[in-house]
Short mmCIF file of N, CA and C in Angstrom, two decimals:
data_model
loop_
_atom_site.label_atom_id
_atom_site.label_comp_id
_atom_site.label_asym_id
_atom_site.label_seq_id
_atom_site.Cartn_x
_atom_site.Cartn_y
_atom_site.Cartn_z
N UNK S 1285 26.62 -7.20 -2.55
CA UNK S 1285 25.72 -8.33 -2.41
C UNK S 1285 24.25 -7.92 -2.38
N UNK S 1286 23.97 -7.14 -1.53
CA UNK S 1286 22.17 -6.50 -1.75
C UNK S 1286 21.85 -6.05 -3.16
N UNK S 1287 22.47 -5.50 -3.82
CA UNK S 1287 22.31 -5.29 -5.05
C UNK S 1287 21.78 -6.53 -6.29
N UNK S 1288 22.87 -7.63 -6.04
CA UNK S 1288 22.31 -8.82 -6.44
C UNK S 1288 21.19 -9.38 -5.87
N UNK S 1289 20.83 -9.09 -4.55
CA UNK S 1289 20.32 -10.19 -4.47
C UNK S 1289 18.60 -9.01 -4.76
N UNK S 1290 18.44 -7.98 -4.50
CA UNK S 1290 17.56 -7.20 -5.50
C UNK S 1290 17.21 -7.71 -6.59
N UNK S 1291 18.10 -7.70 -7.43
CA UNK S 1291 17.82 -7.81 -8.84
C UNK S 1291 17.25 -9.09 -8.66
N UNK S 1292 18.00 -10.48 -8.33
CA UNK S 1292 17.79 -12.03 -7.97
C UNK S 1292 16.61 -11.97 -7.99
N UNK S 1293 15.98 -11.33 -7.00
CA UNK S 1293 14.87 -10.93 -5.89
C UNK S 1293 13.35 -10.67 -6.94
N UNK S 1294 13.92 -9.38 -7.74
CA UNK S 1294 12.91 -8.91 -8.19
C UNK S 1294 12.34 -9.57 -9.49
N UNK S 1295 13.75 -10.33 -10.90
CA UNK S 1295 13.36 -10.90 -11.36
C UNK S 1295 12.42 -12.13 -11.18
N UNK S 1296 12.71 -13.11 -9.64
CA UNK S 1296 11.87 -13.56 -9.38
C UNK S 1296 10.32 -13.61 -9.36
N UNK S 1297 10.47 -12.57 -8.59
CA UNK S 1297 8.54 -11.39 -8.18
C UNK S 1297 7.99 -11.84 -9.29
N UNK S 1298 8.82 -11.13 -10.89
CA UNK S 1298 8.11 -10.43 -11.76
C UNK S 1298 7.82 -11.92 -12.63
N UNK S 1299 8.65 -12.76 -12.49
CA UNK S 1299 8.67 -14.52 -13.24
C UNK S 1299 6.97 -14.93 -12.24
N UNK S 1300 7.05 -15.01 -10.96
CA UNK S 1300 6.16 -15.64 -10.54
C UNK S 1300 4.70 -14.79 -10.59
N UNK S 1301 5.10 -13.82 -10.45
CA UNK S 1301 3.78 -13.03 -10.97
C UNK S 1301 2.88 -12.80 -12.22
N UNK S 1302 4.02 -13.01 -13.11
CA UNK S 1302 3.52 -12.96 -14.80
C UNK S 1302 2.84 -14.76 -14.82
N UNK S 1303 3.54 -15.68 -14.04
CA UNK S 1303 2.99 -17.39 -14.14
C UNK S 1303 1.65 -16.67 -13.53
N UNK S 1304 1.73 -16.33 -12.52
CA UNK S 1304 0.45 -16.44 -11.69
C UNK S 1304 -0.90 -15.12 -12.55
N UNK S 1305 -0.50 -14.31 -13.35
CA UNK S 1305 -1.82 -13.55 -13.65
C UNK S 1305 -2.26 -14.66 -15.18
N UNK S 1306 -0.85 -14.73 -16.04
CA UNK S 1306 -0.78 -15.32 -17.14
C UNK S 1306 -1.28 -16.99 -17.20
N UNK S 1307 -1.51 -17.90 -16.50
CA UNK S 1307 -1.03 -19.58 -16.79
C UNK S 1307 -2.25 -19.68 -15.34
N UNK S 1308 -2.36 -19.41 -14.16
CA UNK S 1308 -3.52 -19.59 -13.64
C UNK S 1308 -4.96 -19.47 -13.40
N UNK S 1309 -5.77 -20.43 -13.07
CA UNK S 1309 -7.11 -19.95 -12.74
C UNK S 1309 -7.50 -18.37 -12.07
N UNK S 1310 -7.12 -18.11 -11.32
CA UNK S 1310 -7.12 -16.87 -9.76
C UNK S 1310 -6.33 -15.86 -11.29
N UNK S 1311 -5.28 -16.11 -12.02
CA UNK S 1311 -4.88 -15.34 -13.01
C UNK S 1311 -5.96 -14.54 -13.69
N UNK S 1312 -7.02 -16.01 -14.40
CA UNK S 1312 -7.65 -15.57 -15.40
C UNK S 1312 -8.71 -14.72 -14.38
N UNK S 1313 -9.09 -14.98 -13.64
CA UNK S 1313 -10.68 -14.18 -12.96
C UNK S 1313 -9.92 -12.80 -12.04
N UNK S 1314 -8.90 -13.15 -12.34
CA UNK S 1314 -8.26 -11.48 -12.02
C UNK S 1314 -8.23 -10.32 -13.18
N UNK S 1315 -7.68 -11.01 -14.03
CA UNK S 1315 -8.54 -10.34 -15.39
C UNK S 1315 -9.48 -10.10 -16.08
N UNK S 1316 -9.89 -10.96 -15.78
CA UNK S 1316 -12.18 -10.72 -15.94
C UNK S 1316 -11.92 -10.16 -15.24
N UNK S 1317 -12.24 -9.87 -13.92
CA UNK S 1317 -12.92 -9.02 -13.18
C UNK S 1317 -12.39 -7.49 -13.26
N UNK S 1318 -10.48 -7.29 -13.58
CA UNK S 1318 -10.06 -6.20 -13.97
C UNK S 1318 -11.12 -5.58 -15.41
N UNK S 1319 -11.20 -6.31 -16.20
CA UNK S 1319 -11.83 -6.17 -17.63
C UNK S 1319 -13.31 -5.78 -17.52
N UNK S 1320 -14.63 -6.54 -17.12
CA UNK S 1320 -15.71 -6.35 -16.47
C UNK S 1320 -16.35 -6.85 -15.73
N UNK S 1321 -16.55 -6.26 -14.03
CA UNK S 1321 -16.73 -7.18 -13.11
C UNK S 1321 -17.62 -7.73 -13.09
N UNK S 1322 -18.78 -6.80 -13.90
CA UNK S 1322 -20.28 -7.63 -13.71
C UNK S 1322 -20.44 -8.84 -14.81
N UNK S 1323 -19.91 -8.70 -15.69
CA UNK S 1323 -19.64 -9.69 -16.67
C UNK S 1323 -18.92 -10.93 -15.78
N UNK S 1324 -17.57 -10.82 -15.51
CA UNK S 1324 -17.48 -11.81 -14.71
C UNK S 1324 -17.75 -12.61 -13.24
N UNK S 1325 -19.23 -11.60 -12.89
CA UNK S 1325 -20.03 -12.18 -11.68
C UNK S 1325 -20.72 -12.98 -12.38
N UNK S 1326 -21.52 -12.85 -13.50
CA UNK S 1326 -22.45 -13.37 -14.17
C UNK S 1326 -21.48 -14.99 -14.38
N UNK S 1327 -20.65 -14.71 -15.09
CA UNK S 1327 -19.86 -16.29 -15.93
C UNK S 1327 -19.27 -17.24 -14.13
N UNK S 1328 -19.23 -16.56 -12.78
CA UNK S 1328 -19.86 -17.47 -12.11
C UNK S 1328 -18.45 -16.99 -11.09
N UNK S 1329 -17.31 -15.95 -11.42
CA UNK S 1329 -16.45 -15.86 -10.57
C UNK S 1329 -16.58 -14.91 -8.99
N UNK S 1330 -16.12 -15.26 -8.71
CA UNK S 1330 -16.48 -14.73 -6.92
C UNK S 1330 -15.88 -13.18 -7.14
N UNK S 1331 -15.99 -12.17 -7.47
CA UNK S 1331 -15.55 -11.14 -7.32
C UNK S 1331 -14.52 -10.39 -6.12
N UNK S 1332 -15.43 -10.79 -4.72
CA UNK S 1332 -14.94 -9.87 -3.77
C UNK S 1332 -13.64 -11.14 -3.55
N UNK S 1333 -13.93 -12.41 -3.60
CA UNK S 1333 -12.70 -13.00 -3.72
C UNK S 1333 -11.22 -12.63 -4.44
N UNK S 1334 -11.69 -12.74 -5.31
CA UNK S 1334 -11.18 -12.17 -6.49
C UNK S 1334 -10.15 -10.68 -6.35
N UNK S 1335 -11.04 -10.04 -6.05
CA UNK S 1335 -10.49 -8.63 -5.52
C UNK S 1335 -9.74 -8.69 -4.58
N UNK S 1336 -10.01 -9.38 -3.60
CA UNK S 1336 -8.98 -9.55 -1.96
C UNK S 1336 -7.68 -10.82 -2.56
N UNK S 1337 -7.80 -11.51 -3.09
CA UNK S 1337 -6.91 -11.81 -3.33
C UNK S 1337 -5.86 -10.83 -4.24
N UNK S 1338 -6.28 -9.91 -5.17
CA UNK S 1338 -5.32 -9.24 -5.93
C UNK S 1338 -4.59 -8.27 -5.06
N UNK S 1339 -5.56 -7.96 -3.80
CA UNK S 1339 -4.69 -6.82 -2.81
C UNK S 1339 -3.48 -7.45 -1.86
N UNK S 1340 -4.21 -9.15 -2.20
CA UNK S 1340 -3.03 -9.74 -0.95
C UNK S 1340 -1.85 -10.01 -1.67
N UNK S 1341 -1.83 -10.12 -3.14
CA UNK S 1341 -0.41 -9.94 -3.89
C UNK S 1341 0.33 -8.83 -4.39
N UNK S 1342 -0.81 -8.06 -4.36
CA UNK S 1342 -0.28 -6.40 -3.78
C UNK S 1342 0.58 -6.15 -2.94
N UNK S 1343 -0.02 -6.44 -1.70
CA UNK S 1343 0.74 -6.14 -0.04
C UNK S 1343 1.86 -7.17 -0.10
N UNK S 1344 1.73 -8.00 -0.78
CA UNK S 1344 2.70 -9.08 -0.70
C UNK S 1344 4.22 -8.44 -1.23
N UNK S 1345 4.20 -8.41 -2.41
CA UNK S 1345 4.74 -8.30 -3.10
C UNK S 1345 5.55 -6.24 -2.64
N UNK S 1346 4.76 -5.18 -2.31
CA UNK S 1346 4.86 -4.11 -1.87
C UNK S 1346 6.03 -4.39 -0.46
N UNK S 1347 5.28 -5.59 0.41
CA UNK S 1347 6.63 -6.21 1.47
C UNK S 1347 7.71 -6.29 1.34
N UNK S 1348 7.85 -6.84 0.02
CA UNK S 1348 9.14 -7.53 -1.02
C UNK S 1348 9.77 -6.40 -0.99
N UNK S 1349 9.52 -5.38 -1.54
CA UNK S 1349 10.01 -4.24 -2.58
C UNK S 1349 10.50 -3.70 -0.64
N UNK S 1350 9.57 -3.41 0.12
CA UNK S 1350 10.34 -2.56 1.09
C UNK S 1350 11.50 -3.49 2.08
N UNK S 1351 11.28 -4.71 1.90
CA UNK S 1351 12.48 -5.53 2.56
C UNK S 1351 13.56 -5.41 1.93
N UNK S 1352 13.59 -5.78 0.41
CA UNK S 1352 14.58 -4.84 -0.71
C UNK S 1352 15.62 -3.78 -0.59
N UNK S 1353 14.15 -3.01 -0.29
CA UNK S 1353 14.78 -1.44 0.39
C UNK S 1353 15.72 -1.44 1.27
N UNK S 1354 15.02 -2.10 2.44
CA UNK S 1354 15.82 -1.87 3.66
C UNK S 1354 16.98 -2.78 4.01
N UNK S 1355 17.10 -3.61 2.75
CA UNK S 1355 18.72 -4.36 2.65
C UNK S 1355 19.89 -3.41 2.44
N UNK S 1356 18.97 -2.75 1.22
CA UNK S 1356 20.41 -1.95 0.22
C UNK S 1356 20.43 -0.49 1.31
N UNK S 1357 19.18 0.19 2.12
CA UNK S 1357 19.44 1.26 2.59
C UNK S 1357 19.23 1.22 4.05
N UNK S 1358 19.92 0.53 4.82
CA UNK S 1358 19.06 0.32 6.64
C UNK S 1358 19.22 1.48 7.23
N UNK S 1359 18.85 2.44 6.88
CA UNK S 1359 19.06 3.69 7.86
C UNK S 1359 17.66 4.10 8.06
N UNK S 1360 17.38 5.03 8.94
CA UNK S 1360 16.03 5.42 9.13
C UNK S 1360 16.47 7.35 9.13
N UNK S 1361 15.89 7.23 8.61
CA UNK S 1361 15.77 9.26 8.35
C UNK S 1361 14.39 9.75 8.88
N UNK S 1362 14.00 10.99 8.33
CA UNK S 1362 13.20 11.78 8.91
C UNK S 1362 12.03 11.52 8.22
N UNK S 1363 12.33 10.86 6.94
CA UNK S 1363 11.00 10.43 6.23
C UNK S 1363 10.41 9.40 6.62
N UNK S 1364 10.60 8.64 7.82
CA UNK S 1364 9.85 7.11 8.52
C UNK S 1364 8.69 7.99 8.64
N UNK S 1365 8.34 9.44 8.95
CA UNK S 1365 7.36 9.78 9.51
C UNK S 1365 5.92 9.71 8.35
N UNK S 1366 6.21 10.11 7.09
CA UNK S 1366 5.20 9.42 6.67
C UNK S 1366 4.48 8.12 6.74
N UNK S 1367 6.00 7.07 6.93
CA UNK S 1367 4.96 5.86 7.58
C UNK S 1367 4.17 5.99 9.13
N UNK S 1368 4.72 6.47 9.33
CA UNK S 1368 4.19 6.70 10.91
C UNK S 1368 2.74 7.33 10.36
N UNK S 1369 2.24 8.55 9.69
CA UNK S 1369 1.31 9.33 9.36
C UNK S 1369 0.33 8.23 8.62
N UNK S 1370 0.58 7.44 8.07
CA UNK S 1370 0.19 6.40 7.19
C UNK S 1370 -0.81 4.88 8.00
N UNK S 1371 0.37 4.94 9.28
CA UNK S 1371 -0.09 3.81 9.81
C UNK S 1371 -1.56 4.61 10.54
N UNK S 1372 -1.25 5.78 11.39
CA UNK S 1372 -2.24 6.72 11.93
C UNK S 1372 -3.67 6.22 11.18
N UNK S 1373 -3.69 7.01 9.80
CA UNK S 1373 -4.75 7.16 9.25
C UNK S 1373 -5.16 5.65 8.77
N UNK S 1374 -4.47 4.62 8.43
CA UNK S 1374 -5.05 3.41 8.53
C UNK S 1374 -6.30 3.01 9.81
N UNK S 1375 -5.06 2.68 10.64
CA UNK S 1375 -6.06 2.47 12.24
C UNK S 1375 -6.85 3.20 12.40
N UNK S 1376 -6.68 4.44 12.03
CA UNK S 1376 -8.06 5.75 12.21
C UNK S 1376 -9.46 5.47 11.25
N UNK S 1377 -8.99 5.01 10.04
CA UNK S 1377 -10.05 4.33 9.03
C UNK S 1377 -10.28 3.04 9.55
N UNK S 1378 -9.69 2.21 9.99
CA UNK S 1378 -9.98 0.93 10.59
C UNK S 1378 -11.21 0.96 11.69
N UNK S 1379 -11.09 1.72 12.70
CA UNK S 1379 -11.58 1.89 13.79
C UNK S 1379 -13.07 2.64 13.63
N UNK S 1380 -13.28 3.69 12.52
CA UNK S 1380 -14.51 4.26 12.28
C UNK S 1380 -15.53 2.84 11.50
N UNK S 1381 -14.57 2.26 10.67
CA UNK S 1381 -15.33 1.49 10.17
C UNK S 1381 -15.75 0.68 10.76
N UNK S 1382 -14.80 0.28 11.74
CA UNK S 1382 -15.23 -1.25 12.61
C UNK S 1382 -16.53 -0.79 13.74
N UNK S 1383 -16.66 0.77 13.89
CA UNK S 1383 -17.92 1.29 14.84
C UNK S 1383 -19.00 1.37 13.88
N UNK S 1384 -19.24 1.23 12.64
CA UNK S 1384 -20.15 1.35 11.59
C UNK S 1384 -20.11 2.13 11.38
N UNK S 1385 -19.44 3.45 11.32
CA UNK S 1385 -19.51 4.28 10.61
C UNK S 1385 -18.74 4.90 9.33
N UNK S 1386 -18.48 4.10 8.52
CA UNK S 1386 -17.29 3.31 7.39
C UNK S 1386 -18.13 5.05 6.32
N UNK S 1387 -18.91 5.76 6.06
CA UNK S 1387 -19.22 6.64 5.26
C UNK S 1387 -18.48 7.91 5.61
N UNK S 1388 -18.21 7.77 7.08
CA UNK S 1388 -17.20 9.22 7.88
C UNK S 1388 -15.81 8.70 7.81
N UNK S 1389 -15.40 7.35 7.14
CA UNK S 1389 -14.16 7.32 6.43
C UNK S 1389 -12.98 8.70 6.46
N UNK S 1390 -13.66 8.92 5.36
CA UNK S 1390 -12.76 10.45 4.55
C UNK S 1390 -12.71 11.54 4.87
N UNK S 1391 -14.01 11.57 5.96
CA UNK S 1391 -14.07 12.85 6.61
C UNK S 1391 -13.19 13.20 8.01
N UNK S 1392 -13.00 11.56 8.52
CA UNK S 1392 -12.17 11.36 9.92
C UNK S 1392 -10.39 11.94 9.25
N UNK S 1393 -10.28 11.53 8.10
CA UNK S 1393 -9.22 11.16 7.33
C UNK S 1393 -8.62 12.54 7.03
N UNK S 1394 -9.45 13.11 6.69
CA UNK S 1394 -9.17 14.59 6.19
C UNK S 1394 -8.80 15.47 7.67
N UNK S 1395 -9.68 15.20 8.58
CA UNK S 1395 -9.71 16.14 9.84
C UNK S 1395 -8.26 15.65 10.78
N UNK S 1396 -7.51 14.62 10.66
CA UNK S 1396 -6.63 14.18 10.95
C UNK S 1396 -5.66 15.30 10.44
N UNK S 1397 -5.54 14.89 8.85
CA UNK S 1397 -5.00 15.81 8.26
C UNK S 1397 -4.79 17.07 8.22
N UNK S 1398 -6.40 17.85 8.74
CA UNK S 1398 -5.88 18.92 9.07
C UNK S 1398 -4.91 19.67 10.30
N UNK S 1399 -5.75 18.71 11.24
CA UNK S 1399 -5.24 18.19 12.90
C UNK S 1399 -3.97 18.59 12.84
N UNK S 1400 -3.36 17.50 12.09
CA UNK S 1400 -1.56 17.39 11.75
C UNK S 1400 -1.05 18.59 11.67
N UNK S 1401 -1.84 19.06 10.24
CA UNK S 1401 -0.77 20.41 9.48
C UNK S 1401 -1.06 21.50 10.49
N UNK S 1402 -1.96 21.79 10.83
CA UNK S 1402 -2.18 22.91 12.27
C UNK S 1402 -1.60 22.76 13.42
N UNK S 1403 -1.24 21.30 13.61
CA UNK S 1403 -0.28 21.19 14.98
C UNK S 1403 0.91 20.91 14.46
N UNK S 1404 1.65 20.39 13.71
CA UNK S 1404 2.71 20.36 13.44
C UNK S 1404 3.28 20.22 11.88
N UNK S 1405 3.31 21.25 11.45
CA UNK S 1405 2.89 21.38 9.97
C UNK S 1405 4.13 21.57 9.45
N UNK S 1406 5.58 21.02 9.97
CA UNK S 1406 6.68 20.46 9.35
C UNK S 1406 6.21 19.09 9.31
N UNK S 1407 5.26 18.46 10.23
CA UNK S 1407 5.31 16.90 9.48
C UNK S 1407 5.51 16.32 10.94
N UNK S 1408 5.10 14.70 11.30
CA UNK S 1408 4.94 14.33 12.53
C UNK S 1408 6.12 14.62 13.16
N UNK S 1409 7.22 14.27 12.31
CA UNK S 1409 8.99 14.25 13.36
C UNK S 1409 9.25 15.27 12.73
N UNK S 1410 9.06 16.37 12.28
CA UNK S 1410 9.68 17.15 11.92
C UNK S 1410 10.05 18.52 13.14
N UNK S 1411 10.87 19.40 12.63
CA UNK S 1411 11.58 20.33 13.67
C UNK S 1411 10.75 21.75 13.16
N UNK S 1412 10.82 22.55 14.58
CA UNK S 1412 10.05 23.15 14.63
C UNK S 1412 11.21 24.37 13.27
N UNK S 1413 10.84 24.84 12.72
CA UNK S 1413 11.90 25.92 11.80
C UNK S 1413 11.49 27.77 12.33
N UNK S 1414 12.56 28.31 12.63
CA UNK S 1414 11.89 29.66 12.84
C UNK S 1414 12.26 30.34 11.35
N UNK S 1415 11.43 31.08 11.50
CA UNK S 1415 11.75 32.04 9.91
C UNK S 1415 12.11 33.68 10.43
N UNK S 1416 13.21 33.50 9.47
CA UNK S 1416 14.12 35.34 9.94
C UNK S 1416 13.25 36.14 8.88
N UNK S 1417 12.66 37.64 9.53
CA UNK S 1417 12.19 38.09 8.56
C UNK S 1417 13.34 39.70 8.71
#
């Protein structure tokens, strides 16, 4: 049954998504603005609109695909920890930016990163491994 309802699922996505870039307004100024943004600031479309809406059918749709997932596979393994590492550096970029300092972004981002691999450099859940020499 998850299998069907996947497929069900996804042909859906891909029907309402092709109506919605192809046959709508928010369609067409998603494509201007993919095509050239300054061109289509000029002919009068809202850009940053524009843009935030294409990420919210992004995330939308990215939801889809991992609810999907977690029909056909409900187990949790050792790889949740990238989401875990993922959510980290979100909130960690969230939080610099929201203090104004949104340019130390990549630099907070990176030092995390290194943070990580120097403290636990199998990975957040990962096991410590000894090596036989």
């Amino acid at each position: 049954f998850p299998a069907m309802l996947t497929i069900i699922v996804s042909i859906l996505s891909m029907a309402v998504l092709t109506f919605l870039v192809q046959k709508t307004k928010l369609g067409k100024a998603m494509r201007a603005v993919s095509e050239d943004m300054g061109a289509a600031q000029l002919m009068g479309i809202s850009v940053n609109a524009t843009v935030s809406f294409t990420f919210a059918v992004g995330s939308a749709l990215a939801g889809i695909g991992a609810i999907l997932y977690l029909c056909a596979y409900p187990q949790a393994n050792p790889t949740i920890g990238a989401m875990i590492g993922g959510f980290v550096i979100g909130v960690a970029e969230a939080l610099v930016s929201a203090v104004g300092l949104s340019v130390w972004k990549d630099g907070v981002v990176f030092a995390i990163l290194i943070v990580v691999l120097l403290v636990k450099p199998t990975g957040i859940l990962g096991r410590n491994i000894t090596e036989k020499v």
